[in-house]
Short mmCIF file of C-alpha atoms in Angstrom, two decimals:
data_model
loop_
_atom_site.label_atom_id
_atom_site.label_comp_id
_atom_site.label_asym_id
_atom_site.label_seq_id
_atom_site.Cartn_x
_atom_site.Cartn_y
_atom_site.Cartn_z
CA MET E 9 80.72 6.88 100.62
CA ILE E 10 78.97 9.34 102.96
CA TYR E 11 82.05 11.52 103.11
CA LYS E 12 82.55 11.32 99.36
CA LYS E 13 78.94 12.38 98.77
CA SER E 14 79.26 15.22 101.25
CA ILE E 15 82.45 16.48 99.54
CA LEU E 16 80.80 16.29 96.11
CA ASN E 17 77.77 18.16 97.39
CA TYR E 18 79.99 20.86 98.82
CA LEU E 19 82.00 21.21 95.60
CA ASN E 20 78.78 21.58 93.64
CA ILE E 21 77.43 24.40 95.82
CA VAL E 22 76.57 27.40 93.64
CA ILE E 23 78.27 30.70 94.44
CA PRO E 24 77.96 34.05 92.63
CA LYS E 25 79.84 34.21 89.37
CA ILE E 26 82.31 36.96 88.58
CA VAL E 27 80.41 38.44 85.68
CA SER E 28 81.69 41.99 85.31
CA ILE E 29 85.12 43.27 84.33
CA ARG E 30 84.99 45.72 87.22
CA GLU E 31 84.52 42.93 89.76
CA LEU E 32 87.29 40.86 88.15
CA LEU E 33 89.75 43.79 88.22
CA THR E 34 88.79 44.60 91.82
CA TYR E 35 89.64 41.10 92.98
CA ALA E 36 92.87 41.10 90.93
CA LEU E 37 93.94 44.45 92.43
CA LEU E 38 93.18 43.38 95.97
CA LEU E 39 95.02 40.10 95.66
CA GLY E 40 98.08 41.76 94.11
CA LEU E 41 98.10 44.50 96.75
CA SER E 42 97.78 41.89 99.52
CA ALA E 43 100.79 40.01 98.19
CA TYR E 44 102.86 43.18 97.92
CA LEU E 45 101.96 44.29 101.47
CA PHE E 46 102.87 40.89 102.80
CA LEU E 47 106.31 41.08 101.23
CA LEU E 48 106.68 44.70 102.29
CA VAL E 49 105.87 44.11 105.96
CA PHE E 50 107.35 40.66 106.66
CA GLN E 51 110.07 40.56 103.96
CA PRO E 52 110.32 36.72 103.99
CA PHE E 53 112.53 34.35 101.94
CA GLY E 54 115.67 36.41 102.45
CA THR E 55 114.22 39.62 101.04
CA TYR E 56 115.15 41.34 104.34
CA ASN E 57 118.83 41.02 103.44
CA PHE E 58 118.27 41.88 99.78
CA GLU E 59 119.99 45.20 99.09
CA ASN E 60 118.93 47.24 96.10
CA ALA E 61 118.07 50.88 95.57
CA TYR E 62 114.83 49.78 93.93
CA LYS E 63 114.08 46.98 96.37
CA PHE E 64 110.46 47.91 97.12
CA SER E 65 109.70 48.58 93.49
CA LEU E 66 111.07 45.18 92.56
CA LEU E 67 108.97 43.48 95.26
CA SER E 68 105.84 45.09 93.83
CA GLY E 69 106.43 42.96 90.72
CA TYR E 70 105.35 39.82 92.62
CA GLY E 71 102.07 41.48 93.51
CA ALA E 72 101.57 42.53 89.89
CA ILE E 73 102.19 38.96 88.80
CA LEU E 74 99.41 37.66 91.08
CA SER E 75 97.03 40.30 89.71
CA ILE E 76 97.86 39.41 86.13
CA ALA E 77 97.62 35.67 86.74
CA TYR E 78 94.25 36.02 88.43
CA ALA E 79 92.85 38.21 85.68
CA LEU E 80 94.01 35.85 82.90
CA ILE E 81 92.72 32.70 84.58
CA SER E 82 89.39 34.41 85.39
CA ILE E 83 88.99 35.39 81.73
CA VAL E 84 89.59 31.78 80.71
CA LEU E 85 87.00 30.53 83.22
CA ARG E 86 84.43 33.30 82.56
CA LYS E 87 81.94 30.91 80.96
CA LYS E 88 82.13 28.32 83.70
CA ARG E 89 79.36 27.99 86.26
CA GLY E 90 79.90 29.56 89.67
CA THR E 91 80.56 26.68 92.03
CA VAL E 92 82.95 25.94 94.87
CA ALA E 93 84.78 23.41 92.65
CA ILE E 94 85.39 26.02 89.92
CA GLU E 95 86.60 28.51 92.53
CA LEU E 96 89.12 26.03 93.90
CA PHE E 97 90.21 25.22 90.32
CA ARG E 98 90.66 28.95 89.67
CA ILE E 99 92.91 29.27 92.75
CA PHE E 100 94.98 26.27 91.69
CA LEU E 101 95.49 27.59 88.16
CA VAL E 102 96.40 31.04 89.48
CA PHE E 103 99.01 29.38 91.69
CA LEU E 104 100.56 27.44 88.79
CA LEU E 105 100.68 30.48 86.50
CA SER E 106 102.01 32.75 89.28
CA SER E 107 104.75 30.22 90.11
CA PHE E 108 105.98 30.18 86.54
CA LEU E 109 105.82 33.96 86.13
CA ASN E 110 107.61 34.44 89.46
CA PHE E 111 110.32 32.05 88.28
CA VAL E 112 110.85 34.09 85.10
CA TYR E 113 110.66 37.40 86.99
CA HIS E 114 113.09 36.26 89.67
CA GLY E 115 115.59 35.01 87.10
CA TRP E 116 115.51 37.84 84.56
CA PHE E 117 114.71 40.89 86.68
CA ILE E 118 115.95 40.11 90.20
CA ASN E 119 119.03 37.98 89.52
CA GLN E 120 119.48 39.29 85.96
CA ALA E 121 120.79 35.90 84.89
CA PRO E 122 119.76 33.05 82.54
CA LEU E 123 116.93 30.92 83.81
CA GLN E 124 117.92 27.87 85.80
CA TRP E 125 115.08 25.39 85.61
CA ASN E 126 116.20 23.46 88.67
CA ASN E 127 115.14 26.58 90.66
CA LEU E 128 111.50 26.32 89.47
CA PRO E 129 110.40 23.92 92.31
CA TYR E 130 111.91 26.25 94.92
CA ILE E 131 110.11 29.24 93.40
CA GLY E 132 106.92 27.19 93.41
CA CYS E 133 107.30 26.50 97.16
CA TYR E 134 107.98 30.19 97.87
CA THR E 135 104.92 31.09 95.82
CA LEU E 136 102.80 28.55 97.70
CA SER E 137 103.95 29.93 101.05
CA LEU E 138 103.20 33.52 100.01
CA TYR E 139 99.89 33.00 98.26
CA SER E 140 98.29 30.31 100.45
CA PRO E 141 97.02 32.68 103.22
CA ILE E 142 95.90 35.21 100.58
CA ALA E 143 94.08 32.53 98.56
CA ALA E 144 92.43 31.16 101.72
CA ILE E 145 91.06 34.59 102.65
CA TYR E 146 89.88 35.15 99.06
CA PHE E 147 88.11 31.75 99.00
CA LEU E 148 86.36 32.38 102.30
CA LEU E 149 85.16 35.76 101.07
CA ARG E 150 83.75 34.19 97.90
CA VAL E 151 81.95 31.50 99.86
CA ASP E 152 80.69 34.11 102.31
CA ARG E 153 79.14 35.99 99.40
CA ARG E 154 77.20 32.84 98.62
CA HIS E 155 75.85 32.64 102.17
CA SER E 156 75.04 36.33 102.19
CA ASN E 157 73.02 35.93 98.96
CA HIS E 158 71.31 32.89 100.37
CA GLU E 159 70.19 34.75 103.48
CA LYS E 160 69.22 37.78 101.47
CA ASN E 161 67.03 35.81 99.08
CA ASN E 162 65.32 33.84 101.83
CA SER E 163 64.26 36.90 103.84
CA SER E 164 60.79 37.75 102.52
CA MET E 165 60.53 41.19 104.12
CA GLU E 166 64.09 42.44 103.61
CA SER E 167 65.12 41.20 100.20
CA LEU E 168 62.01 41.08 98.03
CA SER E 169 60.63 44.26 96.50
CA ILE E 170 56.97 43.45 97.22
CA LYS E 171 54.33 46.13 96.96
CA PRO E 172 52.42 47.00 100.14
CA ALA E 173 49.25 45.33 98.86
CA MET E 174 51.16 42.13 98.29
CA ILE E 175 52.72 42.20 101.76
CA LEU E 176 49.30 42.47 103.36
CA SER E 177 48.00 39.45 101.50
CA GLN E 178 51.13 37.32 101.70
CA VAL E 179 50.72 33.86 103.27
CA ASN E 180 53.48 31.99 105.02
CA ASP E 181 54.09 28.90 102.89
CA CYS E 182 55.23 26.92 105.90
CA HIS E 183 51.69 26.85 107.27
CA LEU E 184 50.12 25.63 104.02
CA PRO E 185 49.10 21.96 103.84
CA LEU E 186 50.76 19.29 101.74
CA VAL E 187 49.94 19.52 98.07
CA ASP E 188 49.01 16.22 96.47
CA ILE E 189 50.48 16.31 92.96
CA PRO E 190 48.97 13.50 90.82
CA ASN E 191 51.45 11.14 89.34
CA GLY E 192 49.76 7.87 88.41
CA ASN E 193 49.78 5.45 91.34
CA GLN E 194 52.55 7.38 93.16
CA PRO E 195 51.40 10.96 93.77
CA LEU E 196 54.06 13.44 94.91
CA LYS E 197 53.18 15.01 98.26
CA LEU E 198 54.92 18.33 98.63
CA LEU E 199 54.86 21.37 100.88
CA PRO E 200 54.82 24.62 98.86
CA SER E 201 57.70 25.86 101.01
CA ASP E 202 59.83 22.90 99.84
CA PHE E 203 59.17 23.52 96.15
CA ILE E 204 62.12 25.14 94.31
CA PHE E 205 61.22 25.20 90.61
CA ALA E 206 59.76 23.07 87.83
CA LYS E 207 60.64 22.70 84.19
CA SER E 208 58.02 21.80 81.63
CA MET E 209 58.59 18.90 79.24
CA ASP E 210 55.41 18.74 77.18
CA ASN E 211 52.88 16.87 79.37
CA TYR E 212 55.52 16.20 82.03
CA CYS E 213 57.29 18.40 84.53
CA MET E 214 60.67 17.92 86.17
CA ILE E 215 60.02 19.16 89.73
CA TYR E 216 62.89 20.29 91.95
CA PHE E 217 62.18 20.27 95.68
CA ARG E 218 63.94 20.03 99.00
CA LYS E 219 63.51 16.91 101.15
CA ASP E 220 65.53 15.76 104.16
CA GLY E 221 67.85 18.73 103.72
CA MET E 222 68.75 17.83 100.13
CA VAL E 223 67.61 19.00 96.73
CA LYS E 224 65.82 16.28 94.82
CA LYS E 225 64.07 16.15 91.45
CA GLN E 226 61.25 13.99 90.11
CA MET E 227 59.56 13.65 86.75
CA VAL E 228 55.79 13.99 87.15
CA ARG E 229 53.07 13.58 84.50
CA ILE E 230 51.40 16.98 84.86
CA THR E 231 51.28 20.18 82.84
CA LEU E 232 53.02 23.30 84.11
CA SER E 233 49.69 25.18 84.15
CA ARG E 234 48.06 22.54 86.38
CA LEU E 235 51.09 22.49 88.66
CA SER E 236 50.89 26.24 88.97
CA GLU E 237 47.24 25.98 90.03
CA LEU E 238 48.11 23.43 92.74
CA LEU E 239 51.06 25.42 94.08
CA ASN E 240 49.14 28.69 94.31
CA THR E 241 51.10 30.86 96.77
CA MET E 242 52.45 34.41 96.82
CA SER E 243 56.05 33.29 96.18
CA ILE E 244 55.55 30.74 93.37
CA HIS E 245 55.05 32.19 89.93
CA ARG E 246 55.38 31.21 86.30
CA CYS E 247 58.19 33.28 84.76
CA HIS E 248 58.58 31.46 81.44
CA ARG E 249 56.45 29.18 79.35
CA SER E 250 58.67 26.34 80.53
CA PHE E 251 59.45 27.37 84.16
CA LEU E 252 57.58 27.72 87.43
CA VAL E 253 59.71 29.20 90.22
CA ASN E 254 59.57 29.73 93.95
CA PHE E 255 61.09 33.18 94.14
CA GLU E 256 61.99 32.74 97.82
CA LYS E 257 64.47 29.99 96.81
CA ILE E 258 66.52 32.05 94.34
CA LEU E 259 70.18 32.17 95.30
CA VAL E 260 71.62 34.19 92.42
CA LYS E 261 70.15 35.92 89.42
CA GLU E 262 72.26 36.68 86.38
CA GLY E 263 71.31 38.81 83.42
CA ASN E 264 69.62 42.05 82.59
CA ALA E 265 66.44 43.44 81.08
CA GLN E 266 66.78 40.96 78.20
CA GLY E 267 66.27 38.02 80.53
CA PHE E 268 67.47 36.46 83.80
CA LEU E 269 69.08 33.13 84.59
CA LEU E 270 68.11 31.97 88.07
CA ARG E 271 70.33 29.80 90.23
CA PHE E 272 69.38 27.89 93.38
CA ALA E 273 71.29 26.48 96.36
CA ASP E 274 72.70 22.93 96.16
CA THR E 275 71.91 22.33 92.48
CA GLU E 276 73.57 23.26 89.21
CA ASP E 277 70.27 23.24 87.29
CA CYS E 278 68.84 26.66 86.53
CA ALA E 279 65.58 28.36 85.61
CA VAL E 280 65.00 31.24 83.21
CA ILE E 281 62.85 34.39 83.29
CA SER E 282 61.74 35.27 79.80
CA ARG E 283 61.92 38.87 78.64
CA SER E 284 58.16 39.06 78.28
CA ALA E 285 57.63 37.96 81.91
CA ILE E 286 60.14 40.27 83.57
CA GLU E 287 57.67 43.06 84.32
CA SER E 288 55.10 40.70 85.84
CA VAL E 289 57.59 39.13 88.26
CA ARG E 290 59.81 42.16 88.89
CA PRO E 291 58.17 42.87 92.32
CA TYR E 292 59.42 39.48 93.51
CA LEU E 293 63.02 39.94 92.37
CA SER E 294 65.70 41.12 94.76
CA ASP E 295 67.13 44.58 94.16
#
């Protein structure tokens, strides 16, 4: 059960989404070019003995197939959340589509013969052998982007655009005492540095916080205004009528001047910055 929970937690880790066409095409081009260079340099699967005046041009087709497959699958998954699980699912779908397209390409353009479906499993194995190291490098780069963003957003002096006056008055949350948040007979005791964000639900708030290395959430009978007064630090601000956010905990921000969606490490739940609040919290957002 412990291993299962650890695996599920890892799969649910949030990583930056591919939101722009430029980024999508860049990944597609790099993956296709990597596949082509691999075939060009090592010439595996009998391609070394393949004799054709247009040999290297024909080999580039396999790279183009990977680029096309990646672009198509990414367009299909464009509305999905950015998580490790979705990234692995993307890689798997790209492999399946690439295998089929390689099978068609190999039959019609390389062999110039009718398709023989009993060759599909073999082409699938060749595709797996070729694309596995490329997919592994791609996945590690995507996860590394997540860690880079995490480090960036948790460095108060390097990542936050805070005005000089704010820097002089900033207080280290780690040295602040426990905040006693009233909640009937079971008050929630919380360090401001452990607070992530809260979502208002009328006279209740769903509070997200980190405890024992994990993100937890608890419904508390308190208004968002009162919670904001209790958690009064330089990094915690109200950015929406329904959200109170610790800006040092932001992992990824998505959006533009019309509004931002904020994502945090180890949870799929998000917070929102309203358009009217953007200017007031802009100094705390990463560039």
